[in-house]
Amino acid sequence: MSRTRAEVPFDVGVAILAKAPVAGLAKTRLIPHLGAEGAAALQRWLLQRTIATAIAADLGPVTLWCTPDIHHPEFAACRTFGTVDLRCQPEGNLGERMHAAIAESSSRTGTLAIGTDCPALTPVLLRQAADSLQHHDAAIVPAEDGGYVLIGMRQANRQAFQDVDWSTDQVMAQTRKRLTAMNWRWREFPALWDIDRKEDFERMTEFFPDARNLAPQKLTSA
């Protein structure tokens, strides 16, 4: 059985970094396959699923870190899923933005930072990652492409995000080196996949058939 918040020993925040589902801004690597509008529709679908997953995990405060700003109506609509605090992502690379999301979390007992690109994240996995922070300094769910889809920390530490070649297949390996140099103990979960390429989208639709409607008809019938 899944655990309720009453059974979780301490509140763990969930910080979600997300782009607005704007055509031409969101999921740009999928635009050649889905078109700009289709890619934006996919981002909307992923955003809503991620918010619903974080709320269902029932861990602690959920914060949505938005870019380019907090004013897109889809961000406001996320509040219909539950209590969600909207914040604007700061300037800087991905590591600097994740560090800010963890450092500024209202939870002082741990925070999970996630994006919206991994529909395979579940409330159960979020709870497991949160629970692991009782005995570890960090928790990580790697991505199959060499990055990671979740990093959790009991306390924010900028060093974990420094000297990392973001958006490459070296992110997870370099992060392991950073954590080792910090003398941190971390729990690493089995790798998951995220949505960046046409092949990823097609894989996703095998698990989530309703997402097929996001693709142009010429792709769904190919």
PDB file of C-alpha atoms in Angstrom:
ATOM      1  CA  MET A   1       0.000   0.000   0.000  1.00  0.00           C
ATOM      2  CA  SER A   2       1.176   3.553  -0.663  1.00  0.00           C
ATOM      3  CA  ARG A   3       1.997   5.722   2.305  1.00  0.00           C
ATOM      4  CA  THR A   4      -0.100   8.670   3.345  1.00  0.00           C
ATOM      5  CA  ARG A   5       1.429  11.925   4.507  1.00  0.00           C
ATOM      6  CA  ALA A   6       0.693  10.948   8.107  1.00  0.00           C
ATOM      7  CA  GLU A   7       3.086   8.001   7.608  1.00  0.00           C
ATOM      8  CA  VAL A   8       5.863  10.100   6.022  1.00  0.00           C
ATOM      9  CA  PRO A   9       8.273  11.029   8.827  1.00  0.00           C
ATOM     10  CA  PHE A  10       8.848  14.573   7.594  1.00  0.00           C
ATOM     11  CA  ASP A  11       7.641  16.876   4.874  1.00  0.00           C
ATOM     12  CA  VAL A  12       9.718  16.888   1.707  1.00  0.00           C
ATOM     13  CA  GLY A  13       9.109  19.624  -0.849  1.00  0.00           C
ATOM     14  CA  VAL A  14       8.753  19.021  -4.560  1.00  0.00           C
ATOM     15  CA  ALA A  15      10.219  21.701  -6.844  1.00  0.00           C
ATOM     16  CA  ILE A  16       9.186  21.399 -10.500  1.00  0.00           C
ATOM     17  CA  LEU A  17      11.092  23.280 -13.193  1.00  0.00           C
ATOM     18  CA  ALA A  18       8.899  23.871 -16.239  1.00  0.00           C
ATOM     19  CA  LYS A  19       8.699  25.802 -19.475  1.00  0.00           C
ATOM     20  CA  ALA A  20       5.421  27.394 -20.515  1.00  0.00           C
ATOM     21  CA  PRO A  21       3.694  25.368 -23.256  1.00  0.00           C
ATOM     22  CA  VAL A  22       4.313  28.025 -25.892  1.00  0.00           C
ATOM     23  CA  ALA A  23       4.713  27.050 -29.555  1.00  0.00           C
ATOM     24  CA  GLY A  24       8.335  27.509 -30.563  1.00  0.00           C
ATOM     25  CA  LEU A  25       9.582  27.559 -26.950  1.00  0.00           C
ATOM     26  CA  ALA A  26       8.579  24.161 -25.589  1.00  0.00           C
ATOM     27  CA  LYS A  27      10.017  20.772 -26.597  1.00  0.00           C
ATOM     28  CA  THR A  28      11.922  22.300 -29.494  1.00  0.00           C
ATOM     29  CA  ARG A  29      13.750  19.081 -30.367  1.00  0.00           C
ATOM     30  CA  LEU A  30      10.383  17.507 -31.134  1.00  0.00           C
ATOM     31  CA  ILE A  31       9.135  20.307 -33.373  1.00  0.00           C
ATOM     32  CA  PRO A  32      10.390  18.545 -36.549  1.00  0.00           C
ATOM     33  CA  HIS A  33       8.183  15.582 -35.637  1.00  0.00           C
ATOM     34  CA  LEU A  34       5.199  17.162 -33.883  1.00  0.00           C
ATOM     35  CA  GLY A  35       5.214  20.706 -35.248  1.00  0.00           C
ATOM     36  CA  ALA A  36       5.432  23.736 -32.986  1.00  0.00           C
ATOM     37  CA  GLU A  37       1.809  23.479 -31.841  1.00  0.00           C
ATOM     38  CA  GLY A  38       2.083  19.739 -31.275  1.00  0.00           C
ATOM     39  CA  ALA A  39       5.248  20.180 -29.231  1.00  0.00           C
ATOM     40  CA  ALA A  40       3.502  22.834 -27.113  1.00  0.00           C
ATOM     41  CA  ALA A  41       0.537  20.494 -26.616  1.00  0.00           C
ATOM     42  CA  LEU A  42       2.951  17.786 -25.477  1.00  0.00           C
ATOM     43  CA  GLN A  43       4.519  20.190 -22.976  1.00  0.00           C
ATOM     44  CA  ARG A  44       1.045  21.029 -21.650  1.00  0.00           C
ATOM     45  CA  TRP A  45       0.294  17.299 -21.249  1.00  0.00           C
ATOM     46  CA  LEU A  46       3.619  16.670 -19.488  1.00  0.00           C
ATOM     47  CA  LEU A  47       3.179  19.701 -17.238  1.00  0.00           C
ATOM     48  CA  GLN A  48      -0.262  18.612 -16.099  1.00  0.00           C
ATOM     49  CA  ARG A  49       0.858  15.022 -15.516  1.00  0.00           C
ATOM     50  CA  THR A  50       3.872  16.149 -13.475  1.00  0.00           C
ATOM     51  CA  ILE A  51       1.793  18.457 -11.303  1.00  0.00           C
ATOM     52  CA  ALA A  52      -0.799  15.729 -10.723  1.00  0.00           C
ATOM     53  CA  THR A  53       1.967  13.272  -9.795  1.00  0.00           C
ATOM     54  CA  ALA A  54       3.556  15.675  -7.315  1.00  0.00           C
ATOM     55  CA  ILE A  55       0.223  16.463  -5.677  1.00  0.00           C
ATOM     56  CA  ALA A  56      -0.711  12.777  -5.475  1.00  0.00           C
ATOM     57  CA  ALA A  57       2.601  11.974  -3.751  1.00  0.00           C
ATOM     58  CA  ASP A  58       1.311  14.097  -0.841  1.00  0.00           C
ATOM     59  CA  LEU A  59       4.776  14.817   0.535  1.00  0.00           C
ATOM     60  CA  GLY A  60       5.013  18.515   1.272  1.00  0.00           C
ATOM     61  CA  PRO A  61       4.921  21.905  -0.440  1.00  0.00           C
ATOM     62  CA  VAL A  62       4.836  21.787  -4.254  1.00  0.00           C
ATOM     63  CA  THR A  63       6.493  24.689  -6.054  1.00  0.00           C
ATOM     64  CA  LEU A  64       6.329  25.255  -9.796  1.00  0.00           C
ATOM     65  CA  TRP A  65       9.368  27.152 -11.073  1.00  0.00           C
ATOM     66  CA  CYS A  66       8.202  28.735 -14.316  1.00  0.00           C
ATOM     67  CA  THR A  67       9.934  30.124 -17.385  1.00  0.00           C
ATOM     68  CA  PRO A  68       9.842  32.577 -19.058  1.00  0.00           C
ATOM     69  CA  ASP A  69       7.486  33.942 -16.356  1.00  0.00           C
ATOM     70  CA  ILE A  70       4.602  32.855 -14.139  1.00  0.00           C
ATOM     71  CA  HIS A  71       1.843  34.481 -16.187  1.00  0.00           C
ATOM     72  CA  HIS A  72       1.009  31.783 -18.743  1.00  0.00           C
ATOM     73  CA  PRO A  73      -2.579  30.590 -18.090  1.00  0.00           C
ATOM     74  CA  GLU A  74      -1.467  26.956 -18.053  1.00  0.00           C
ATOM     75  CA  PHE A  75       0.660  27.681 -15.005  1.00  0.00           C
ATOM     76  CA  ALA A  76      -2.320  29.213 -13.231  1.00  0.00           C
ATOM     77  CA  ALA A  77      -4.419  26.200 -14.250  1.00  0.00           C
ATOM     78  CA  CYS A  78      -1.998  23.931 -12.395  1.00  0.00           C
ATOM     79  CA  ARG A  79      -3.442  25.272  -9.156  1.00  0.00           C
ATOM     80  CA  THR A  80      -6.663  23.406  -9.884  1.00  0.00           C
ATOM     81  CA  PHE A  81      -4.781  20.176  -9.067  1.00  0.00           C
ATOM     82  CA  GLY A  82      -4.024  21.327  -5.518  1.00  0.00           C
ATOM     83  CA  THR A  83      -1.888  23.799  -3.618  1.00  0.00           C
ATOM     84  CA  VAL A  84       0.937  24.895  -5.908  1.00  0.00           C
ATOM     85  CA  ASP A  85       3.207  27.900  -5.358  1.00  0.00           C
ATOM     86  CA  LEU A  86       4.289  29.609  -8.594  1.00  0.00           C
ATOM     87  CA  ARG A  87       7.795  31.041  -8.784  1.00  0.00           C
ATOM     88  CA  CYS A  88       9.835  32.434 -11.674  1.00  0.00           C
ATOM     89  CA  GLN A  89      13.022  30.572 -12.580  1.00  0.00           C
ATOM     90  CA  PRO A  90      16.150  32.669 -12.014  1.00  0.00           C
ATOM     91  CA  GLU A  91      18.785  33.354 -14.641  1.00  0.00           C
ATOM     92  CA  GLY A  92      21.622  30.879 -15.067  1.00  0.00           C
ATOM     93  CA  ASN A  93      22.252  27.367 -16.313  1.00  0.00           C
ATOM     94  CA  LEU A  94      20.185  24.367 -15.310  1.00  0.00           C
ATOM     95  CA  GLY A  95      22.354  23.607 -12.309  1.00  0.00           C
ATOM     96  CA  GLU A  96      22.036  27.136 -10.952  1.00  0.00           C
ATOM     97  CA  ARG A  97      18.268  27.028 -11.408  1.00  0.00           C
ATOM     98  CA  MET A  98      17.939  23.648  -9.664  1.00  0.00           C
ATOM     99  CA  HIS A  99      20.113  24.832  -6.802  1.00  0.00           C
ATOM    100  CA  ALA A 100      17.918  27.918  -6.382  1.00  0.00           C
ATOM    101  CA  ALA A 101      14.757  25.783  -6.377  1.00  0.00           C
ATOM    102  CA  ILE A 102      16.142  23.568  -3.611  1.00  0.00           C
ATOM    103  CA  ALA A 103      17.770  26.392  -1.637  1.00  0.00           C
ATOM    104  CA  GLU A 104      14.585  28.471  -1.634  1.00  0.00           C
ATOM    105  CA  SER A 105      12.255  25.594  -0.798  1.00  0.00           C
ATOM    106  CA  SER A 106       9.939  26.241   2.121  1.00  0.00           C
ATOM    107  CA  SER A 107      10.687  22.726   3.379  1.00  0.00           C
ATOM    108  CA  ARG A 108      13.756  22.579   5.586  1.00  0.00           C
ATOM    109  CA  THR A 109      13.836  18.782   5.796  1.00  0.00           C
ATOM    110  CA  GLY A 110      14.472  17.973   2.128  1.00  0.00           C
ATOM    111  CA  THR A 111      13.405  18.835  -1.406  1.00  0.00           C
ATOM    112  CA  LEU A 112      13.044  16.870  -4.636  1.00  0.00           C
ATOM    113  CA  ALA A 113      13.804  18.786  -7.836  1.00  0.00           C
ATOM    114  CA  ILE A 114      12.248  17.437 -11.030  1.00  0.00           C
ATOM    115  CA  GLY A 115      11.436  18.593 -14.531  1.00  0.00           C
ATOM    116  CA  THR A 116       8.413  17.761 -16.639  1.00  0.00           C
ATOM    117  CA  ASP A 117      10.085  15.499 -19.220  1.00  0.00           C
ATOM    118  CA  CYS A 118       9.654  12.135 -17.464  1.00  0.00           C
ATOM    119  CA  PRO A 119       6.083  10.811 -17.471  1.00  0.00           C
ATOM    120  CA  ALA A 120       7.382   7.580 -15.903  1.00  0.00           C
ATOM    121  CA  LEU A 121       7.825   9.329 -12.549  1.00  0.00           C
ATOM    122  CA  THR A 122       5.094   8.143 -10.181  1.00  0.00           C
ATOM    123  CA  PRO A 123       3.838   9.237  -6.762  1.00  0.00           C
ATOM    124  CA  VAL A 124       5.260   6.008  -5.310  1.00  0.00           C
ATOM    125  CA  LEU A 125       8.725   6.758  -6.679  1.00  0.00           C
ATOM    126  CA  LEU A 126       8.580  10.316  -5.351  1.00  0.00           C
ATOM    127  CA  ARG A 127       7.718   8.942  -1.898  1.00  0.00           C
ATOM    128  CA  GLN A 128      10.574   6.447  -2.088  1.00  0.00           C
ATOM    129  CA  ALA A 129      13.014   9.207  -3.021  1.00  0.00           C
ATOM    130  CA  ALA A 130      11.700  11.357  -0.174  1.00  0.00           C
ATOM    131  CA  ASP A 131      11.986   8.500   2.313  1.00  0.00           C
ATOM    132  CA  SER A 132      15.579   7.860   1.261  1.00  0.00           C
ATOM    133  CA  LEU A 133      16.531  11.356   2.448  1.00  0.00           C
ATOM    134  CA  GLN A 134      16.117  10.121   6.021  1.00  0.00           C
ATOM    135  CA  HIS A 135      19.376   8.197   5.657  1.00  0.00           C
ATOM    136  CA  HIS A 136      21.097   9.826   2.689  1.00  0.00           C
ATOM    137  CA  ASP A 137      22.240  13.321   1.811  1.00  0.00           C
ATOM    138  CA  ALA A 138      20.789  13.001  -1.688  1.00  0.00           C
ATOM    139  CA  ALA A 139      18.568  10.852  -3.877  1.00  0.00           C
ATOM    140  CA  ILE A 140      18.834  10.608  -7.651  1.00  0.00           C
ATOM    141  CA  VAL A 141      16.826   8.993 -10.423  1.00  0.00           C
ATOM    142  CA  PRO A 142      19.159   8.803 -13.445  1.00  0.00           C
ATOM    143  CA  ALA A 143      17.954   9.168 -17.018  1.00  0.00           C
ATOM    144  CA  GLU A 144      18.766   6.586 -19.654  1.00  0.00           C
ATOM    145  CA  ASP A 145      20.438   9.289 -21.765  1.00  0.00           C
ATOM    146  CA  GLY A 146      23.114   9.956 -19.137  1.00  0.00           C
ATOM    147  CA  GLY A 147      21.411  12.752 -17.219  1.00  0.00           C
ATOM    148  CA  TYR A 148      18.934  12.508 -14.376  1.00  0.00           C
ATOM    149  CA  VAL A 149      15.215  13.136 -13.986  1.00  0.00           C
ATOM    150  CA  LEU A 150      15.170  13.747 -10.220  1.00  0.00           C
ATOM    151  CA  ILE A 151      17.624  14.962  -7.627  1.00  0.00           C
ATOM    152  CA  GLY A 152      16.672  15.264  -3.989  1.00  0.00           C
ATOM    153  CA  MET A 153      18.716  16.861  -1.227  1.00  0.00           C
ATOM    154  CA  ARG A 154      18.296  17.206   2.499  1.00  0.00           C
ATOM    155  CA  GLN A 155      20.110  20.541   2.218  1.00  0.00           C
ATOM    156  CA  ALA A 156      21.000  22.533  -0.870  1.00  0.00           C
ATOM    157  CA  ASN A 157      24.660  22.548  -1.860  1.00  0.00           C
ATOM    158  CA  ARG A 158      25.833  24.447  -4.926  1.00  0.00           C
ATOM    159  CA  GLN A 159      28.893  22.215  -5.335  1.00  0.00           C
ATOM    160  CA  ALA A 160      26.740  19.354  -6.627  1.00  0.00           C
ATOM    161  CA  PHE A 161      25.798  21.444  -9.666  1.00  0.00           C
ATOM    162  CA  GLN A 162      29.182  22.931 -10.518  1.00  0.00           C
ATOM    163  CA  ASP A 163      31.418  21.819 -13.398  1.00  0.00           C
ATOM    164  CA  VAL A 164      28.645  19.762 -14.991  1.00  0.00           C
ATOM    165  CA  ASP A 165      28.182  19.704 -18.748  1.00  0.00           C
ATOM    166  CA  TRP A 166      24.424  20.129 -18.833  1.00  0.00           C
ATOM    167  CA  SER A 167      22.386  18.596 -21.663  1.00  0.00           C
ATOM    168  CA  THR A 168      25.076  15.986 -22.367  1.00  0.00           C
ATOM    169  CA  ASP A 169      25.426  12.286 -21.614  1.00  0.00           C
ATOM    170  CA  GLN A 170      28.050  13.137 -18.962  1.00  0.00           C
ATOM    171  CA  VAL A 171      25.681  14.776 -16.459  1.00  0.00           C
ATOM    172  CA  MET A 172      25.094  11.758 -14.219  1.00  0.00           C
ATOM    173  CA  ALA A 173      28.724  10.618 -14.252  1.00  0.00           C
ATOM    174  CA  GLN A 174      29.934  14.119 -13.400  1.00  0.00           C
ATOM    175  CA  THR A 175      27.308  14.470 -10.672  1.00  0.00           C
ATOM    176  CA  ARG A 176      28.517  11.236  -9.065  1.00  0.00           C
ATOM    177  CA  LYS A 177      32.022  12.728  -8.978  1.00  0.00           C
ATOM    178  CA  ARG A 178      30.697  15.930  -7.401  1.00  0.00           C
ATOM    179  CA  LEU A 179      28.802  14.043  -4.687  1.00  0.00           C
ATOM    180  CA  THR A 180      31.793  11.812  -3.982  1.00  0.00           C
ATOM    181  CA  ALA A 181      34.042  14.869  -3.621  1.00  0.00           C
ATOM    182  CA  MET A 182      31.481  16.321  -1.204  1.00  0.00           C
ATOM    183  CA  ASN A 183      31.634  13.113   0.847  1.00  0.00           C
ATOM    184  CA  TRP A 184      27.872  12.770   0.495  1.00  0.00           C
ATOM    185  CA  ARG A 185      25.924   9.535   0.744  1.00  0.00           C
ATOM    186  CA  TRP A 186      23.213   9.178  -1.871  1.00  0.00           C
ATOM    187  CA  ARG A 187      20.658   6.627  -3.013  1.00  0.00           C
ATOM    188  CA  GLU A 188      20.471   6.004  -6.726  1.00  0.00           C
ATOM    189  CA  PHE A 189      17.282   4.559  -8.205  1.00  0.00           C
ATOM    190  CA  PRO A 190      16.918   2.633 -11.496  1.00  0.00           C
ATOM    191  CA  ALA A 191      17.170   4.841 -14.569  1.00  0.00           C
ATOM    192  CA  LEU A 192      14.072   6.160 -16.315  1.00  0.00           C
ATOM    193  CA  TRP A 193      13.575   7.729 -19.731  1.00  0.00           C
ATOM    194  CA  ASP A 194      12.528  11.226 -20.653  1.00  0.00           C
ATOM    195  CA  ILE A 195      10.918  12.752 -23.725  1.00  0.00           C
ATOM    196  CA  ASP A 196      13.348  14.464 -26.090  1.00  0.00           C
ATOM    197  CA  ARG A 197      13.208  12.634 -29.432  1.00  0.00           C
ATOM    198  CA  LYS A 198      10.632  11.140 -31.760  1.00  0.00           C
ATOM    199  CA  GLU A 199      11.576   7.685 -30.467  1.00  0.00           C
ATOM    200  CA  ASP A 200      10.899   8.828 -26.896  1.00  0.00           C
ATOM    201  CA  PHE A 201       7.494  10.156 -27.891  1.00  0.00           C
ATOM    202  CA  GLU A 202       6.580   6.902 -29.606  1.00  0.00           C
ATOM    203  CA  ARG A 203       7.698   4.958 -26.550  1.00  0.00           C
ATOM    204  CA  MET A 204       5.578   7.191 -24.349  1.00  0.00           C
ATOM    205  CA  THR A 205       2.449   6.558 -26.400  1.00  0.00           C
ATOM    206  CA  GLU A 206       2.834   2.826 -25.776  1.00  0.00           C
ATOM    207  CA  PHE A 207       2.313   3.493 -22.069  1.00  0.00           C
ATOM    208  CA  PHE A 208      -0.017   6.482 -22.412  1.00  0.00           C
ATOM    209  CA  PRO A 209      -2.195   5.901 -25.510  1.00  0.00           C
ATOM    210  CA  ASP A 210      -4.114   9.149 -24.974  1.00  0.00           C
ATOM    211  CA  ALA A 211      -0.910  11.038 -25.825  1.00  0.00           C
ATOM    212  CA  ARG A 212      -1.162   9.839 -29.443  1.00  0.00           C
ATOM    213  CA  ASN A 213      -3.672  12.615 -30.012  1.00  0.00           C
ATOM    214  CA  LEU A 214      -0.874  15.139 -29.516  1.00  0.00           C
ATOM    215  CA  ALA A 215       0.871  14.083 -32.733  1.00  0.00           C
ATOM    216  CA  PRO A 216      -0.165  15.236 -36.206  1.00  0.00           C
ATOM    217  CA  GLN A 217      -2.260  12.673 -38.038  1.00  0.00           C
ATOM    218  CA  LYS A 218       0.503  12.007 -40.564  1.00  0.00           C
ATOM    219  CA  LEU A 219       2.700  10.739 -37.709  1.00  0.00           C
ATOM    220  CA  THR A 220       0.085   8.699 -35.905  1.00  0.00           C
ATOM    221  CA  SER A 221      -0.876   6.936 -39.103  1.00  0.00           C
ATOM    222  CA  ALA A 222       2.703   6.378 -40.338  1.00  0.00           C
TER     223      ALA A 222
END
